[in-house]
Amino acid sequence: MNRFSIQRLWVFVVLACCFGYVVALPLDPYDYWLYLKNGSVAHATKNIVDHDLYAFTAAGRGFINLQWLTEAAYDWAYRTGGIELSAFLHAVVMTLAFALLLAIVQRMSGNLRIAAGVTFLCFILSATNLALRPQGISVIFFAATLFLLSARRYWPIPLIVALWVNCHGAFVLGLAMVGIEWIGSLSGLQWISGASTSPGAQVQGSSRPHHKALFATLALSVVASLLNPAGVGIYKMVAGIEANSRANLLTEWDPPSILEPTGFLFFVALLLLLVLHDRGRLKWSNAQLLTFLFFTLMALRQQRSVIWWGMGMAPLFALEFSNLCGSEKPPPRGPARLWIVNWAFAGIVFCYLVSSTPWLKTNNPLVPGIKQRLVSPDTPVQLAGSLRDLPGPRRIFNNLGWGGYLAWKLDEQKRIFCHSLVFVFPSTVMGDYLLISNGHAMWEELLARYKVDALILSKVDQRLLIPLVMKSPHWRITYEDELGVVFEARRPMNAP
C-alpha cells in the first residue's frame, strides 16, 4: 500500500477545507445573477452587453464590460447544469488556486507542514471573498501567475493576462507582480524566483538573463492586456471603478476594520508576519519589501484587497516560517496500520465532500441547515415573484443589493432603480437612492420625479423608509415576508 504520511494528510485536509467551504456557499443576490443575466443576453443576441438593460435610471448608458468572458462562462455553466454546476465548478477553481499556492509555499520552504499551514492561513483570510462572482476567476489567474514566477516559467504569463483582462479588472495585479519581480531583478536579488528550499536563500549572479526575460514578459503582458474590446480604454475604466464605488458607498471598498471579521483577521495576520520577521532577523530583498508594501497598502485602503494580500504574502510567510523552523525531517516509518488510518480518515473526508456538492447537499443531514440551500436566505425569491406578478410595465425602486437578482428574475417590462454596477449610474441617481432609502423628507417627491410605481424594500437596509411608506395614502402593500415588503402605487406617480 502506498504510504500516506501525516504531512500529506494535512495537505489533503487543507485543500478539502477549501473545497468544502466554497462548494457549500449559497449563492448570494449581489453579483452572480447580474453577470449571469448579461451572459444570457449575450448568448441570445450574439453581442457583448455594453450598455445597461435593466435600470430605468441608466437605460442605454454605455460601459466597458470588463468581465464579458466570465459572463459567457456563467451562462454556459447555467445552461449546461444549472446553478448546481456553476457552484461546483467555482469550488473546483478556488481549490485549484489554493493548490497552486500550496505548491509555491512548499517549493520555497521545503516543508509540507509549513505549506499546509500557510495555505490554510491564506484561505482563512480569503474566506469572506470566495463567493461566486467574477473576482473568483482572478484568484486562479493570480495564483497561476505567482506559480509561474516562482518556477521561472515566464512565457505563459502574457497568455494568462490576455484571458484575465477579459474576465475581471484585477488583471492589473498580474502586471504588478511581474513588474515587482523585474524591479527586484535589477538589484540581483529576486523574490519568488530567487527562493529555494534553504531558509532565506536568495539567488544572485544570474540576474541579467532573468532581468531580460522578466522585462520581455512584462512588455508582452502589457501588450496582451490590450487584447480586449476596449483596448487601452480598459485602464481608464479600471481606474474609474474604484473612485465611483467609493463615492457610492459600497462597503467592500472601505478600509478594513478590526471590528469586522475580514479586517480583524487581516490585522492579526499582518502582526504575525511582522513578529516573525522581527524574531527571525531574515533580511528581505528589495522586491520582497516592495511586494510587502504594495499589497499591504492595497489591503489597508480597501477590505476587498485582503484576499490579494494573503496570497501575495504567502511566499514571505513561507520564508519566515522556514527560517524559524528549518527544513522538514523525513517522517519516521511507523506501523502500517497508521498509514491505513490516514487513508481511512481521508476517505471519510472525501465522502463528506461528495455529499456536500450542490446536487446532494440539500438532503444531507450532516450539512448545516443554512449551507443546504442553493440560494442564500437573504435572496428575495418570493418578493421578486410578487413583483413579477404585478400587471403591466413597472418602474421599481429597489434595494441596491437585490438589483442583480431582480435583473435576472424580472422581465424587460419591469425596470429597476439600481444594481451593483454602480459606475453605470450618474452620481445624482445614487445620491437620490440614499436619500429615499433613509426616509428623507423628500422621499415621496423624489419617487414621483422618477415616476416610480412599485417598491421592493429591505427590512434591514431600508427600515427607516418602510414605516413612512406604510403611512402614506399613495401606496399599498402587495406582499410582505421576513426579508422585505413590496408596495404598489395606488395611482400612477407623475413628476411634479
mmCIF file of C-alpha atoms in Angstrom, residues 194-331:
data_model
loop_
_atom_site.group_PDB
_atom_site.id
_atom_site.type_symbol
_atom_site.label_atom_id
_atom_site.label_comp_id
_atom_site.label_asym_id
_atom_site.label_seq_id
_atom_site.Cartn_x
_atom_site.Cartn_y
_atom_site.Cartn_z
ATOM 1 C CA GLY A 194 15.045 33.565 -6.018
ATOM 2 C CA ALA A 195 13.630 31.162 -3.446
ATOM 3 C CA SER A 196 14.949 27.715 -2.678
ATOM 4 C CA THR A 197 14.461 25.111 -0.012
ATOM 5 C CA SER A 198 17.185 26.754 2.056
ATOM 6 C CA PRO A 199 15.650 29.214 4.503
ATOM 7 C CA GLY A 200 16.219 32.782 3.403
ATOM 8 C CA ALA A 201 18.151 31.748 0.310
ATOM 9 C CA GLN A 202 18.471 34.319 -2.471
ATOM 10 C CA VAL A 203 19.752 33.877 -5.974
ATOM 11 C CA GLN A 204 22.424 36.231 -7.189
ATOM 12 C CA GLY A 205 24.701 36.364 -10.163
ATOM 13 C CA SER A 206 22.486 35.135 -12.982
ATOM 14 C CA SER A 207 20.070 38.056 -12.676
ATOM 15 C CA ARG A 208 20.836 39.562 -16.085
ATOM 16 C CA PRO A 209 19.183 36.815 -18.175
ATOM 17 C CA HIS A 210 16.190 36.851 -15.837
ATOM 18 C CA HIS A 211 16.116 40.633 -15.902
ATOM 19 C CA LYS A 212 15.778 40.498 -19.680
ATOM 20 C CA ALA A 213 13.230 37.678 -19.558
ATOM 21 C CA LEU A 214 11.133 39.475 -16.964
ATOM 22 C CA PHE A 215 11.235 42.736 -18.905
ATOM 23 C CA ALA A 216 10.128 40.912 -22.052
ATOM 24 C CA THR A 217 7.372 39.180 -20.073
ATOM 25 C CA LEU A 218 6.196 42.498 -18.655
ATOM 26 C CA ALA A 219 6.198 44.164 -22.072
ATOM 27 C CA LEU A 220 4.337 41.275 -23.701
ATOM 28 C CA SER A 221 1.859 41.186 -20.818
ATOM 29 C CA VAL A 222 1.091 44.886 -21.246
ATOM 30 C CA VAL A 223 0.504 44.281 -24.958
ATOM 31 C CA ALA A 224 -1.644 41.246 -24.119
ATOM 32 C CA SER A 225 -3.767 43.386 -21.799
ATOM 33 C CA LEU A 226 -4.817 45.449 -24.821
ATOM 34 C CA LEU A 227 -6.490 42.399 -26.373
ATOM 35 C CA ASN A 228 -9.932 43.334 -25.105
ATOM 36 C CA PRO A 229 -12.964 45.101 -26.616
ATOM 37 C CA ALA A 230 -11.933 48.469 -25.125
ATOM 38 C CA GLY A 231 -8.221 48.352 -25.932
ATOM 39 C CA VAL A 232 -6.238 50.885 -23.918
ATOM 40 C CA GLY A 233 -9.509 52.280 -22.541
ATOM 41 C CA ILE A 234 -9.607 49.344 -20.143
ATOM 42 C CA TYR A 235 -7.114 51.121 -17.891
ATOM 43 C CA LYS A 236 -9.257 54.234 -17.597
ATOM 44 C CA MET A 237 -12.212 52.016 -16.780
ATOM 45 C CA VAL A 238 -10.372 50.124 -14.022
ATOM 46 C CA ALA A 239 -9.116 53.368 -12.500
ATOM 47 C CA GLY A 240 -12.594 54.876 -12.564
ATOM 48 C CA ILE A 241 -14.394 51.953 -10.925
ATOM 49 C CA GLU A 242 -12.662 52.372 -7.563
ATOM 50 C CA ALA A 243 -13.391 56.098 -7.335
ATOM 51 C CA ASN A 244 -17.021 55.598 -8.325
ATOM 52 C CA SER A 245 -17.505 52.661 -5.978
ATOM 53 C CA ARG A 246 -16.145 54.658 -3.055
ATOM 54 C CA ALA A 247 -18.344 57.613 -3.889
ATOM 55 C CA ASN A 248 -21.408 55.385 -3.894
ATOM 56 C CA LEU A 249 -20.682 53.720 -0.571
ATOM 57 C CA LEU A 250 -20.055 50.086 -1.500
ATOM 58 C CA THR A 251 -18.732 48.778 1.798
ATOM 59 C CA GLU A 252 -16.306 46.261 0.299
ATOM 60 C CA TRP A 253 -14.274 49.220 -0.965
ATOM 61 C CA ASP A 254 -13.967 50.647 2.539
ATOM 62 C CA PRO A 255 -10.754 50.235 4.575
ATOM 63 C CA PRO A 256 -10.688 47.097 6.744
ATOM 64 C CA SER A 257 -11.962 47.461 10.292
ATOM 65 C CA ILE A 258 -10.781 45.442 13.257
ATOM 66 C CA LEU A 259 -14.452 45.166 14.248
ATOM 67 C CA GLU A 260 -15.248 43.163 11.092
ATOM 68 C CA PRO A 261 -14.110 39.533 10.542
ATOM 69 C CA THR A 262 -12.071 40.287 7.413
ATOM 70 C CA GLY A 263 -10.362 43.295 8.939
ATOM 71 C CA PHE A 264 -9.660 41.543 12.234
ATOM 72 C CA LEU A 265 -8.043 38.551 10.510
ATOM 73 C CA PHE A 266 -6.007 40.838 8.271
ATOM 74 C CA PHE A 267 -4.545 42.836 11.151
ATOM 75 C CA VAL A 268 -3.789 39.656 13.116
ATOM 76 C CA ALA A 269 -2.005 38.143 10.093
ATOM 77 C CA LEU A 270 -0.120 41.379 9.443
ATOM 78 C CA LEU A 271 1.041 41.460 13.065
ATOM 79 C CA LEU A 272 2.064 37.795 12.850
ATOM 80 C CA LEU A 273 4.182 38.430 9.751
ATOM 81 C CA LEU A 274 5.906 41.407 11.362
ATOM 82 C CA VAL A 275 6.602 39.431 14.557
ATOM 83 C CA LEU A 276 8.024 36.520 12.550
ATOM 84 C CA HIS A 277 10.218 38.911 10.602
ATOM 85 C CA ASP A 278 11.457 40.576 13.770
ATOM 86 C CA ARG A 279 12.223 37.292 15.530
ATOM 87 C CA GLY A 280 13.788 35.595 12.535
ATOM 88 C CA ARG A 281 16.030 38.506 11.529
ATOM 89 C CA LEU A 282 15.629 37.446 7.908
ATOM 90 C CA LYS A 283 16.679 40.218 5.548
ATOM 91 C CA TRP A 284 14.122 40.923 2.864
ATOM 92 C CA SER A 285 15.278 41.710 -0.634
ATOM 93 C CA ASN A 286 14.215 44.876 -2.425
ATOM 94 C CA ALA A 287 11.477 43.025 -4.288
ATOM 95 C CA GLN A 288 10.225 41.368 -1.112
ATOM 96 C CA LEU A 289 9.952 44.748 0.566
ATOM 97 C CA LEU A 290 8.207 46.253 -2.468
ATOM 98 C CA THR A 291 5.776 43.350 -2.529
ATOM 99 C CA PHE A 292 5.006 43.734 1.155
ATOM 100 C CA LEU A 293 4.433 47.479 0.811
ATOM 101 C CA PHE A 294 2.354 47.180 -2.363
ATOM 102 C CA PHE A 295 -0.103 44.577 -1.112
ATOM 103 C CA THR A 296 -0.244 45.966 2.428
ATOM 104 C CA LEU A 297 -1.147 49.436 1.177
ATOM 105 C CA MET A 298 -3.800 47.884 -1.061
ATOM 106 C CA ALA A 299 -5.320 45.957 1.840
ATOM 107 C CA LEU A 300 -5.237 48.985 4.137
ATOM 108 C CA ARG A 301 -7.154 51.031 1.559
ATOM 109 C CA GLN A 302 -9.925 48.525 0.801
ATOM 110 C CA GLN A 303 -11.032 45.350 2.522
ATOM 111 C CA ARG A 304 -11.759 43.584 -0.759
ATOM 112 C CA SER A 305 -7.966 43.515 -1.316
ATOM 113 C CA VAL A 306 -7.282 41.428 1.795
ATOM 114 C CA ILE A 307 -7.537 38.291 -0.343
ATOM 115 C CA TRP A 308 -4.717 39.567 -2.587
ATOM 116 C CA TRP A 309 -2.645 40.479 0.463
ATOM 117 C CA GLY A 310 -2.974 36.960 1.837
ATOM 118 C CA MET A 311 -1.979 35.292 -1.415
ATOM 119 C CA GLY A 312 0.769 37.801 -2.137
ATOM 120 C CA MET A 313 2.261 37.378 1.341
ATOM 121 C CA ALA A 314 2.267 33.560 1.189
ATOM 122 C CA PRO A 315 5.888 33.418 -0.089
ATOM 123 C CA LEU A 316 7.017 35.742 2.706
ATOM 124 C CA PHE A 317 5.244 33.640 5.322
ATOM 125 C CA ALA A 318 6.925 30.576 3.808
ATOM 126 C CA LEU A 319 10.400 32.100 4.113
ATOM 127 C CA GLU A 320 9.817 33.396 7.634
ATOM 128 C CA PHE A 321 8.425 30.108 8.957
ATOM 129 C CA SER A 322 11.136 28.047 7.257
ATOM 130 C CA ASN A 323 13.782 30.377 8.659
ATOM 131 C CA LEU A 324 12.471 29.733 12.177
ATOM 132 C CA CYS A 325 11.574 26.057 11.851
ATOM 133 C CA GLY A 326 14.263 24.806 9.481
ATOM 134 C CA SER A 327 13.863 22.127 6.838
ATOM 135 C CA GLU A 328 11.457 19.258 7.309
ATOM 136 C CA LYS A 329 12.754 15.930 8.529
ATOM 137 C CA PRO A 330 11.579 12.753 6.789
ATOM 138 C CA PRO A 331 8.644 11.218 8.670
#
